[in-house]
Amino acid sequence: KQEVTQIPAALSVPEGENLVLNCSFTDSAIYNLQWFRQDPGKGLTSLLLIQSSQREQTSGRLNASLDKSSGRSTLYIAASQPGDSATYLCAVSGWGTSYDKVIFGPGTSLSVIP
Amino acid sequence: ETGVTQTPRHLVMGMTNKKSLKCEQHLGHNAMYWYKQSAKKPLELMFVYNFKEQTENNSVPSRFSPECPNSSHLFLHLHTLQPEDSALYLCAAGRENTEAFFGQGTRLTVV
């Protein structure tokens, strides 16, 4: 059974720092991994999608990496800003299954202090 | 704007009420989903529809009743809910094994 964990559960950093959020999954047979951002009380915004054949994806100040063999993904945020404050969730989709088998992690709550 | 719109954004209902949540997508995706997000818990998948057919019911109580009249609309009908059903209900649209797009959610409070 696939399980997804995220460390740390919460993180507070001063503005301008580079930071790394971690996501681990127990079954390496994934089809893709997706990082989402969620602002309080709101829906999820997709940040980056990494297919199983890829090692990383970049979008602006965000870089996500994937190491399937070790069951890990990291989300790197460069030069953090107060507007980055949100909860970040990772989600994995199983190999050969439809999206309805996506498993979400519990999220990392990020606070960027001005 | 993700292309997925949920209404209402906030809903307060009594335990004897009947209400419905609406989700609409303009992305042309064939799959739509309902998720429940309770405080301090991971997202829980509730229902999945593919091409308007329900393909998954994740052991959801019958007081939650989904409806998918066409590929652009998804409803969640609510009746005789319990206070513990208070949560953020999220709708998503997507294609198999591709990126998913979520609505802003409906914050439901059952009193």
Coordinates of N, CA and C in Angstrom, one line a residue:
Chain A
K1 N 0.8 -1.2 0.0 CA 0.0 0.0 0.0 C 0.9 1.2 0.0
Q2 N 0.6 2.1 -0.9 CA 1.4 3.3 -1.0 C 1.2 4.3 0.1
E3 N 2.2 4.8 0.7 CA 2.1 5.8 1.8 C 3.0 6.9 1.4
V4 N 2.5 8.1 1.6 CA 3.3 9.3 1.3 C 3.5 10.2 2.6
T5 N 4.7 10.5 2.8 CA 5.0 11.4 4.0 C 5.7 12.6 3.6
Q6 N 5.6 13.7 4.4 CA 6.3 14.9 4.0 C 6.9 15.5 5.3
I7 N 8.2 15.9 5.1 CA 9.0 16.4 6.2 C 9.6 17.7 5.7
P8 N 9.6 18.8 6.6 CA 8.9 18.8 7.9 C 7.4 19.1 7.8
A9 N 6.7 19.0 8.9 CA 5.3 19.2 8.9 C 5.1 20.8 8.8
A10 N 6.0 21.5 9.4 CA 5.9 23.0 9.3 C 7.3 23.5 9.3
L11 N 7.4 24.7 8.6 CA 8.7 25.3 8.4 C 8.5 26.8 8.4
S12 N 9.4 27.5 9.2 CA 9.3 29.0 9.2 C 10.7 29.5 8.8
V13 N 10.8 30.4 7.8 CA 12.1 30.9 7.4 C 12.0 32.4 7.2
P14 N 13.1 33.1 7.3 CA 13.1 34.5 6.9 C 13.1 34.7 5.4
E15 N 12.6 35.8 5.0 CA 12.5 36.1 3.6 C 13.9 36.0 2.9
G16 N 13.9 35.5 1.7 CA 15.2 35.5 1.0 C 15.9 34.2 1.1
E17 N 15.6 33.4 2.0 CA 16.3 32.1 2.2 C 15.8 31.1 1.1
N18 N 16.8 30.2 0.7 CA 16.5 29.1 -0.1 C 16.0 27.9 0.8
L19 N 15.0 27.1 0.4 CA 14.6 26.1 1.2 C 14.2 24.8 0.4
V20 N 14.1 23.7 1.2 CA 13.8 22.4 0.5 C 12.7 21.7 1.3
L21 N 11.7 21.3 0.6 CA 10.6 20.5 1.2 C 10.8 19.1 0.7
N22 N 10.5 18.1 1.6 CA 10.8 16.7 1.3 C 9.5 15.9 1.2
C23 N 9.5 15.0 0.3 CA 8.3 14.1 0.1 C 8.9 12.7 -0.1
S24 N 8.4 11.7 0.7 CA 8.8 10.3 0.6 C 7.6 9.4 0.3
F25 N 7.8 8.4 -0.5 CA 6.8 7.4 -0.8 C 7.3 6.0 -0.7
T26 N 6.5 5.1 -0.3 CA 7.0 3.8 0.0 C 7.0 2.8 -1.2
D27 N 6.2 3.1 -2.2 CA 6.2 2.2 -3.4 C 6.7 3.0 -4.6
S28 N 7.9 2.5 -5.1 CA 8.5 3.3 -6.1 C 7.9 3.1 -7.5
A29 N 6.9 2.3 -7.6 CA 6.2 2.1 -8.9 C 5.2 3.1 -9.1
I30 N 5.6 4.3 -9.3 CA 4.7 5.5 -9.5 C 4.8 5.9 -11.0
Y31 N 3.7 6.5 -11.4 CA 3.6 7.0 -12.8 C 4.0 8.5 -12.8
N32 N 3.6 9.2 -11.9 CA 4.1 10.6 -11.8 C 3.9 11.1 -10.4
L33 N 4.5 12.2 -10.1 CA 4.5 12.9 -8.8 C 4.1 14.4 -9.1
Q34 N 3.3 14.9 -8.3 CA 2.8 16.3 -8.5 C 3.0 17.0 -7.2
W35 N 3.4 18.3 -7.3 CA 3.5 19.2 -6.1 C 2.4 20.2 -6.3
F36 N 1.7 20.4 -5.2 CA 0.6 21.4 -5.1 C 0.9 22.4 -4.0
R37 N 0.2 23.6 -4.2 CA 0.2 24.6 -3.2 C -1.2 24.8 -2.8
Q38 N -1.4 25.0 -1.4 CA -2.7 25.3 -1.0 C -2.7 26.5 0.0
D39 N -3.4 27.5 -0.3 CA -3.6 28.7 0.6 C -4.7 28.4 1.6
P40 N -4.7 28.9 2.8 CA -5.7 28.6 3.8 C -7.1 28.7 3.3
G41 N -7.8 27.6 3.5 CA -9.3 27.6 3.1 C -9.5 27.5 1.6
K42 N -8.5 27.3 0.8 CA -8.7 27.4 -0.6 C -8.3 26.1 -1.3
G43 N -8.6 26.0 -2.6 CA -8.2 24.8 -3.3 C -6.8 24.6 -3.6
L44 N -6.4 23.6 -4.3 CA -5.1 23.2 -4.6 C -4.7 23.8 -5.9
T45 N -3.5 24.4 -6.0 CA -2.9 24.9 -7.2 C -1.7 24.0 -7.6
S46 N -1.8 23.5 -8.8 CA -0.7 22.6 -9.3 C 0.6 23.4 -9.5
L47 N 1.7 23.0 -9.0 CA 3.0 23.7 -9.2 C 3.8 23.0 -10.2
L48 N 4.1 21.8 -10.0 CA 5.0 21.0 -10.9 C 4.5 19.6 -11.0
L49 N 4.6 19.0 -12.2 CA 4.3 17.6 -12.4 C 5.6 16.9 -12.9
I50 N 6.0 15.8 -12.3 CA 7.2 15.1 -12.8 C 6.7 13.7 -13.2
Q51 N 7.0 13.3 -14.4 CA 6.7 12.0 -14.9 C 7.7 11.0 -14.3
S52 N 7.4 9.8 -14.3 CA 8.3 8.8 -13.7 C 9.7 8.7 -14.4
S53 N 9.6 9.1 -15.7 CA 10.9 9.0 -16.5 C 11.7 10.3 -16.4
Q54 N 11.2 11.2 -15.7 CA 12.0 12.5 -15.5 C 12.7 12.6 -14.2
R55 N 13.7 13.4 -14.1 CA 14.4 13.6 -12.8 C 14.1 14.9 -12.2
E56 N 13.7 15.9 -12.9 CA 13.3 17.1 -12.3 C 12.5 18.0 -13.3
Q57 N 11.9 19.0 -12.7 CA 11.1 20.0 -13.4 C 11.3 21.3 -12.7
T58 N 11.3 22.3 -13.5 CA 11.6 23.7 -13.0 C 10.5 24.6 -13.5
S59 N 10.1 25.5 -12.6 CA 9.2 26.6 -13.0 C 9.5 27.8 -12.1
G60 N 10.1 28.8 -12.8 CA 10.5 30.0 -12.0 C 11.4 29.7 -10.9
R61 N 11.1 30.1 -9.7 CA 11.9 29.9 -8.5 C 11.8 28.5 -7.9
L62 N 10.9 27.6 -8.5 CA 10.7 26.3 -8.0 C 11.4 25.3 -8.9
N63 N 12.0 24.3 -8.1 CA 12.6 23.1 -8.8 C 12.2 21.9 -8.0
A64 N 11.6 20.9 -8.7 CA 11.2 19.7 -8.1 C 12.1 18.5 -8.7
S65 N 12.6 17.7 -7.8 CA 13.4 16.6 -8.3 C 12.7 15.3 -7.9
L66 N 13.0 14.2 -8.6 CA 12.4 12.9 -8.3 C 13.5 11.8 -8.4
D67 N 13.5 11.0 -7.3 CA 14.4 9.9 -7.3 C 13.5 8.7 -6.9
K68 N 13.1 8.0 -8.0 CA 12.1 6.9 -7.8 C 12.7 5.8 -7.0
S69 N 14.0 5.4 -7.2 CA 14.6 4.3 -6.6 C 14.6 4.4 -5.0
S70 N 14.8 5.7 -4.6 CA 14.9 5.9 -3.1 C 13.5 6.4 -2.6
G71 N 12.5 6.5 -3.5 CA 11.2 7.0 -3.0 C 11.2 8.4 -2.5
R72 N 11.9 9.3 -3.2 CA 11.9 10.6 -2.6 C 11.8 11.7 -3.7
S73 N 11.2 12.8 -3.3 CA 11.1 14.0 -4.2 C 11.3 15.2 -3.3
T74 N 12.0 16.2 -3.8 CA 12.2 17.4 -3.1 C 11.7 18.6 -3.9
L75 N 11.2 19.6 -3.2 CA 10.7 20.8 -3.8 C 11.7 21.9 -3.3
Y76 N 12.4 22.5 -4.2 CA 13.4 23.5 -3.8 C 12.7 24.9 -4.2
I77 N 12.7 25.8 -3.2 CA 12.2 27.1 -3.5 C 13.4 28.1 -3.3
A78 N 13.7 28.8 -4.3 CA 14.8 29.8 -4.2 C 14.3 31.2 -3.8
A79 N 15.1 31.9 -3.0 CA 14.8 33.2 -2.7 C 13.4 33.4 -2.2
S80 N 13.1 32.7 -1.1 CA 11.7 32.7 -0.7 C 11.1 34.1 -0.4
Q81 N 9.8 34.2 -0.6 CA 9.1 35.5 -0.4 C 7.9 35.2 0.5
P82 N 7.4 36.3 1.2 CA 6.2 36.1 2.1 C 5.0 35.5 1.3
G83 N 4.9 35.8 0.0 CA 3.8 35.3 -0.7 C 3.9 33.8 -1.0
D84 N 5.1 33.2 -0.6 CA 5.2 31.7 -0.8 C 4.6 31.0 0.4
S85 N 4.2 31.7 1.4 CA 3.6 31.1 2.6 C 2.3 30.4 2.2
A86 N 2.3 29.1 2.5 CA 1.1 28.3 2.1 C 1.5 26.8 2.6
T87 N 0.6 25.9 2.4 CA 0.8 24.5 2.6 C 1.2 23.9 1.3
Y88 N 2.2 23.1 1.3 CA 2.7 22.4 0.0 C 2.5 20.9 0.2
L89 N 1.8 20.4 -0.8 CA 1.4 18.9 -0.8 C 2.1 18.3 -2.0
C90 N 2.5 17.1 -1.8 CA 3.0 16.2 -2.9 C 1.9 15.1 -3.0
A91 N 1.8 14.6 -4.2 CA 0.9 13.5 -4.5 C 1.5 12.6 -5.5
V92 N 1.3 11.3 -5.3 CA 1.9 10.3 -6.3 C 0.7 9.5 -6.9
S93 N 1.0 9.2 -8.2 CA 0.0 8.4 -9.0 C 0.7 7.1 -9.3
G94 N -0.1 6.0 -9.1 CA 0.5 4.7 -9.2 C 0.7 4.3 -10.7
W95 N 1.6 3.5 -10.9 CA 1.9 3.0 -12.3 C 0.8 2.2 -12.9
G96 N 0.4 2.5 -14.1 CA -0.7 1.7 -14.7 C -2.1 1.9 -14.2
T97 N -2.2 2.9 -13.3 CA -3.5 3.1 -12.7 C -4.0 4.5 -13.2
S98 N -5.3 4.7 -13.1 CA -5.8 6.0 -13.4 C -5.6 7.0 -12.3
Y99 N -5.8 8.2 -12.5 CA -5.6 9.2 -11.5 C -6.3 9.0 -10.2
D100 N -7.4 8.2 -10.3 CA -8.1 8.1 -9.0 C -7.3 7.3 -8.0
K101 N -6.2 6.9 -8.3 CA -5.3 6.2 -7.2 C -4.3 7.1 -6.7
V102 N -4.4 8.4 -6.9 CA -3.4 9.3 -6.4 C -3.5 9.3 -4.9
I103 N -2.3 9.3 -4.3 CA -2.2 9.4 -2.8 C -1.5 10.7 -2.5
F104 N -2.1 11.4 -1.6 CA -1.6 12.7 -1.2 C -0.8 12.6 0.1
G105 N 0.2 13.4 0.3 CA 0.9 13.5 1.5 C 0.2 14.5 2.5
P106 N 0.6 14.5 3.7 CA -0.1 15.4 4.7 C 0.2 16.9 4.5
G107 N 1.3 17.2 3.8 CA 1.6 18.6 3.5 C 2.7 19.2 4.5
T108 N 3.3 20.2 4.0 CA 4.3 21.0 4.8 C 3.7 22.4 4.8
S109 N 3.5 22.9 6.0 CA 3.0 24.3 6.2 C 4.2 25.3 6.2
L110 N 4.3 26.1 5.2 CA 5.5 27.1 5.1 C 5.1 28.5 5.5
S111 N 5.9 29.1 6.3 CA 5.7 30.5 6.7 C 7.0 31.2 6.3
V112 N 6.9 32.2 5.5 CA 8.1 33.0 5.1 C 7.9 34.4 5.8
I113 N 8.9 34.7 6.7 CA 8.8 35.9 7.6 C 9.4 37.1 6.9
P114 N 8.7 38.2 6.7 CA 9.3 39.4 6.1 C 10.5 39.9 6.8
Chain B
E1 N -6.9 31.2 -11.6 CA -8.0 30.5 -12.3 C -7.6 29.2 -12.9
T2 N -8.1 28.1 -12.3 CA -7.7 26.8 -12.8 C -8.6 26.2 -13.8
G3 N -9.7 26.8 -14.1 CA -10.6 26.2 -15.0 C -11.7 25.3 -14.4
V4 N -11.6 25.2 -13.1 CA -12.5 24.4 -12.3 C -13.2 25.4 -11.3
T5 N -14.5 25.5 -11.3 CA -15.2 26.4 -10.5 C -16.2 25.6 -9.6
Q6 N -16.1 26.0 -8.3 CA -17.0 25.4 -7.3 C -17.9 26.4 -6.7
T7 N -19.1 26.0 -6.5 CA -20.1 26.9 -5.8 C -21.0 26.1 -4.9
P8 N -21.4 26.6 -3.7 CA -20.9 27.9 -3.2 C -19.5 27.8 -2.6
R9 N -18.9 28.9 -2.3 CA -17.6 28.8 -1.6 C -17.7 28.5 -0.1
H10 N -18.8 28.9 0.4 CA -19.1 28.7 1.9 C -20.5 28.2 2.0
L11 N -20.7 27.2 2.9 CA -22.1 26.7 3.2 C -22.2 26.3 4.6
V12 N -23.3 26.8 5.2 CA -23.6 26.4 6.6 C -25.0 25.7 6.5
M13 N -25.0 24.5 7.0 CA -26.3 23.8 7.0 C -26.6 23.1 8.2
G14 N -27.9 22.9 8.6 CA -28.3 22.1 9.7 C -28.3 20.6 9.4
M15 N -28.3 19.8 10.4 CA -28.2 18.4 10.2 C -29.4 17.8 9.4
T16 N -30.5 18.5 9.4 CA -31.7 18.0 8.7 C -31.9 18.6 7.3
N17 N -31.0 19.5 6.9 CA -31.1 20.2 5.6 C -30.7 19.3 4.5
K18 N -31.1 19.7 3.3 CA -30.6 19.1 2.1 C -30.0 20.2 1.2
K19 N -28.7 20.0 0.8 CA -28.0 21.0 0.0 C -27.2 20.3 -1.1
S20 N -26.7 21.0 -2.0 CA -25.9 20.5 -3.1 C -24.7 21.4 -3.3
L21 N -23.6 20.7 -3.6 CA -22.4 21.4 -4.0 C -22.2 21.2 -5.5
K22 N -21.7 22.3 -6.2 CA -21.6 22.2 -7.6 C -20.2 22.4 -8.1
C23 N -19.8 21.7 -9.1 CA -18.5 21.8 -9.7 C -18.6 21.9 -11.2
E24 N -17.9 22.8 -11.8 CA -18.0 23.0 -13.2 C -16.6 23.1 -13.8
Q25 N -16.3 22.4 -14.9 CA -14.9 22.5 -15.5 C -15.1 22.8 -17.0
H26 N -14.1 23.6 -17.4 CA -14.1 24.1 -18.8 C -12.8 23.6 -19.5
L27 N -12.3 22.5 -19.0 CA -11.0 22.1 -19.5 C -11.1 20.9 -20.5
G28 N -12.3 20.4 -20.6 CA -12.5 19.3 -21.5 C -11.9 17.9 -21.0
H29 N -11.6 17.9 -19.7 CA -11.1 16.6 -19.2 C -12.3 15.6 -18.9
N30 N -11.9 14.3 -19.0 CA -13.0 13.3 -18.9 C -13.2 12.8 -17.5
A31 N -12.3 13.2 -16.6 CA -12.4 12.7 -15.2 C -12.6 13.8 -14.3
M32 N -13.5 13.6 -13.3 CA -13.8 14.6 -12.3 C -13.9 13.8 -10.9
Y33 N -13.5 14.6 -9.9 CA -13.3 13.9 -8.6 C -13.8 14.8 -7.5
W34 N -14.3 14.2 -6.4 CA -14.6 14.9 -5.2 C -13.6 14.4 -4.1
Y35 N -13.0 15.4 -3.4 CA -12.1 15.1 -2.3 C -12.7 15.8 -1.1
K36 N -12.3 15.3 0.1 CA -12.7 15.9 1.4 C -11.4 16.2 2.1
Q37 N -11.3 17.4 2.6 CA -10.2 17.8 3.4 C -10.6 18.3 4.8
S38 N -10.3 17.4 5.8 CA -10.6 17.8 7.2 C -9.4 18.4 7.8
A39 N -9.6 19.1 8.9 CA -8.4 19.7 9.5 C -7.4 18.7 9.9
K40 N -6.1 19.0 9.7 CA -5.0 18.2 10.1 C -5.0 16.8 9.5
K41 N -5.7 16.6 8.4 CA -5.7 15.2 7.8 C -5.3 15.4 6.3
P42 N -4.8 14.3 5.7 CA -4.5 14.4 4.3 C -5.8 14.4 3.5
L43 N -5.7 14.8 2.3 CA -6.9 14.8 1.4 C -7.4 13.4 1.2
E44 N -8.7 13.3 1.3 CA -9.4 11.9 1.1 C -10.2 11.9 -0.2
L45 N -9.9 11.0 -1.0 CA -10.7 10.8 -2.2 C -12.1 10.3 -1.9
M46 N -13.1 10.9 -2.4 CA -14.5 10.4 -2.1 C -15.1 9.7 -3.3
F47 N -15.1 10.4 -4.5 CA -15.8 9.8 -5.7 C -15.0 10.1 -6.9
V48 N -15.0 9.3 -7.9 CA -14.4 9.5 -9.2 C -15.4 9.2 -10.3
Y49 N -15.5 10.1 -11.3 CA -16.3 9.9 -12.4 C -15.4 10.0 -13.7
N50 N -15.5 9.0 -14.5 CA -14.8 9.0 -15.8 C -15.9 8.9 -16.9
F51 N -15.8 9.8 -17.8 CA -16.8 9.9 -18.9 C -18.2 9.8 -18.3
K52 N -18.5 10.5 -17.3 CA -19.8 10.6 -16.6 C -20.2 9.3 -15.8
E53 N -19.4 8.3 -15.8 CA -19.7 7.1 -15.1 C -18.9 7.0 -13.8
Q54 N -19.6 6.7 -12.7 CA -18.9 6.6 -11.4 C -18.0 5.4 -11.4
T55 N -16.7 5.6 -11.2 CA -15.7 4.5 -11.2 C -15.2 4.2 -9.8
E56 N -15.4 5.1 -8.9 CA -14.9 4.8 -7.6 C -15.8 5.5 -6.5
N57 N -16.1 4.7 -5.5 CA -16.8 5.3 -4.3 C -16.0 4.8 -3.2
N58 N -15.3 5.7 -2.5 CA -14.3 5.3 -1.6 C -14.9 5.1 -0.2
S59 N -15.9 4.2 -0.1 CA -16.5 3.9 1.2 C -17.1 5.2 1.8
V60 N -17.8 6.0 1.0 CA -18.4 7.2 1.5 C -19.8 6.9 2.0
P61 N -20.2 7.5 3.1 CA -21.5 7.3 3.6 C -22.6 7.7 2.6
S62 N -23.7 7.1 2.7 CA -24.8 7.4 1.7 C -25.4 8.8 1.9
R63 N -25.1 9.5 3.0 CA -25.6 10.8 3.1 C -24.9 11.8 2.1
F64 N -23.9 11.3 1.4 CA -23.2 12.0 0.4 C -23.6 11.3 -0.9
S65 N -24.2 12.0 -1.9 CA -24.7 11.4 -3.1 C -24.2 12.2 -4.3
P66 N -23.3 11.7 -5.1 CA -22.7 12.4 -6.2 C -23.6 12.3 -7.5
E67 N -23.5 13.2 -8.4 CA -24.2 13.2 -9.6 C -23.4 13.9 -10.7
C68 N -23.3 13.2 -11.8 CA -22.5 13.8 -12.9 C -23.3 13.8 -14.2
P69 N -24.1 14.8 -14.4 CA -25.1 14.8 -15.6 C -24.4 14.9 -16.9
N70 N -23.2 15.5 -17.0 CA -22.4 15.6 -18.2 C -20.9 15.8 -17.8
S71 N -20.1 15.8 -18.8 CA -18.7 15.8 -18.6 C -18.2 17.1 -18.0
S72 N -19.0 18.1 -18.0 CA -18.5 19.4 -17.5 C -19.0 19.7 -16.0
H73 N -20.0 19.0 -15.6 CA -20.6 19.3 -14.3 C -20.6 18.1 -13.3
L74 N -20.4 18.4 -12.1 CA -20.4 17.4 -11.1 C -21.0 18.0 -9.8
F75 N -21.9 17.2 -9.2 CA -22.6 17.7 -8.0 C -22.3 16.7 -6.9
L76 N -22.5 17.3 -5.7 CA -22.4 16.4 -4.5 C -23.6 16.8 -3.7
H77 N -24.6 15.9 -3.6 CA -25.9 16.2 -2.9 C -25.7 15.7 -1.4
L78 N -26.1 16.6 -0.5 CA -25.9 16.4 0.9 C -27.2 16.3 1.6
H79 N -27.3 15.3 2.5 CA -28.6 15.3 3.3 C -28.3 14.6 4.6
T80 N -28.9 15.1 5.7 CA -28.8 14.6 7.0 C -27.3 14.4 7.4
L81 N -26.5 15.4 7.2 CA -25.1 15.4 7.6 C -24.9 15.5 9.1
Q82 N -23.7 15.1 9.5 CA -23.3 15.2 10.9 C -22.2 16.3 11.0
P83 N -22.1 16.8 12.2 CA -21.1 17.9 12.5 C -19.7 17.5 12.0
E84 N -19.3 16.2 12.1 CA -18.0 15.8 11.7 C -17.8 15.8 10.2
D85 N -18.9 16.0 9.5 CA -18.8 16.2 8.0 C -18.3 17.6 7.6
S86 N -18.2 18.5 8.6 CA -17.7 19.8 8.3 C -16.3 19.7 7.8
A87 N -16.0 20.3 6.6 CA -14.7 20.2 6.0 C -14.7 21.0 4.8
L88 N -13.5 21.0 4.1 CA -13.4 21.7 2.8 C -13.6 20.6 1.8
Y89 N -14.5 20.8 0.9 CA -14.8 19.8 -0.2 C -14.2 20.3 -1.5
L90 N -13.3 19.6 -2.1 CA -12.6 20.0 -3.3 C -13.0 19.1 -4.5
C91 N -13.2 19.8 -5.6 CA -13.5 19.1 -6.8 C -12.2 19.3 -7.7
A92 N -12.0 18.2 -8.5 CA -10.8 18.3 -9.4 C -11.2 17.7 -10.7
A93 N -10.5 18.1 -11.8 CA -10.7 17.6 -13.1 C -9.4 17.2 -13.7
G94 N -9.3 16.2 -14.5 CA -8.1 15.8 -15.1 C -8.3 14.6 -16.1
R95 N -7.1 14.3 -16.7 CA -7.1 13.1 -17.6 C -6.2 12.1 -16.9
E96 N -6.3 10.9 -17.3 CA -5.6 9.8 -16.7 C -4.1 10.1 -16.7
N97 N -3.5 10.0 -15.6 CA -2.0 10.2 -15.4 C -1.5 11.5 -15.9
T98 N -2.3 12.5 -15.9 CA -1.8 13.8 -16.2 C -2.1 14.8 -15.1
E99 N -1.7 16.0 -15.2 CA -1.9 17.0 -14.2 C -3.4 17.1 -13.8
A100 N -3.6 17.4 -12.6 CA -5.0 17.6 -12.1 C -5.2 19.0 -11.7
F101 N -6.4 19.5 -11.9 CA -6.7 20.9 -11.6 C -7.8 20.9 -10.6
F102 N -7.6 21.7 -9.6 CA -8.6 21.7 -8.5 C -9.3 23.0 -8.5
G103 N -10.6 22.9 -8.0 CA -11.3 24.1 -7.7 C -10.9 24.7 -6.4
Q104 N -11.5 25.8 -6.0 CA -11.2 26.5 -4.8 C -11.8 25.9 -3.6
G105 N -12.8 25.0 -3.8 CA -13.4 24.3 -2.7 C -14.6 25.0 -2.1
T106 N -15.4 24.2 -1.4 CA -16.5 24.7 -0.7 C -16.3 24.4 0.8
R107 N -16.3 25.4 1.6 CA -16.1 25.2 3.0 C -17.5 25.0 3.6
L108 N -17.6 23.7 4.1 CA -18.9 23.3 4.6 C -18.9 23.2 6.2
T109 N -19.9 23.8 6.8 CA -20.0 23.8 8.2 C -21.4 23.2 8.5
V110 N -21.4 22.1 9.3 CA -22.7 21.4 9.7 C -23.0 21.8 11.1
V111 N -24.1 22.4 11.4 CA -24.4 22.8 12.7 C -25.6 22.0 13.3

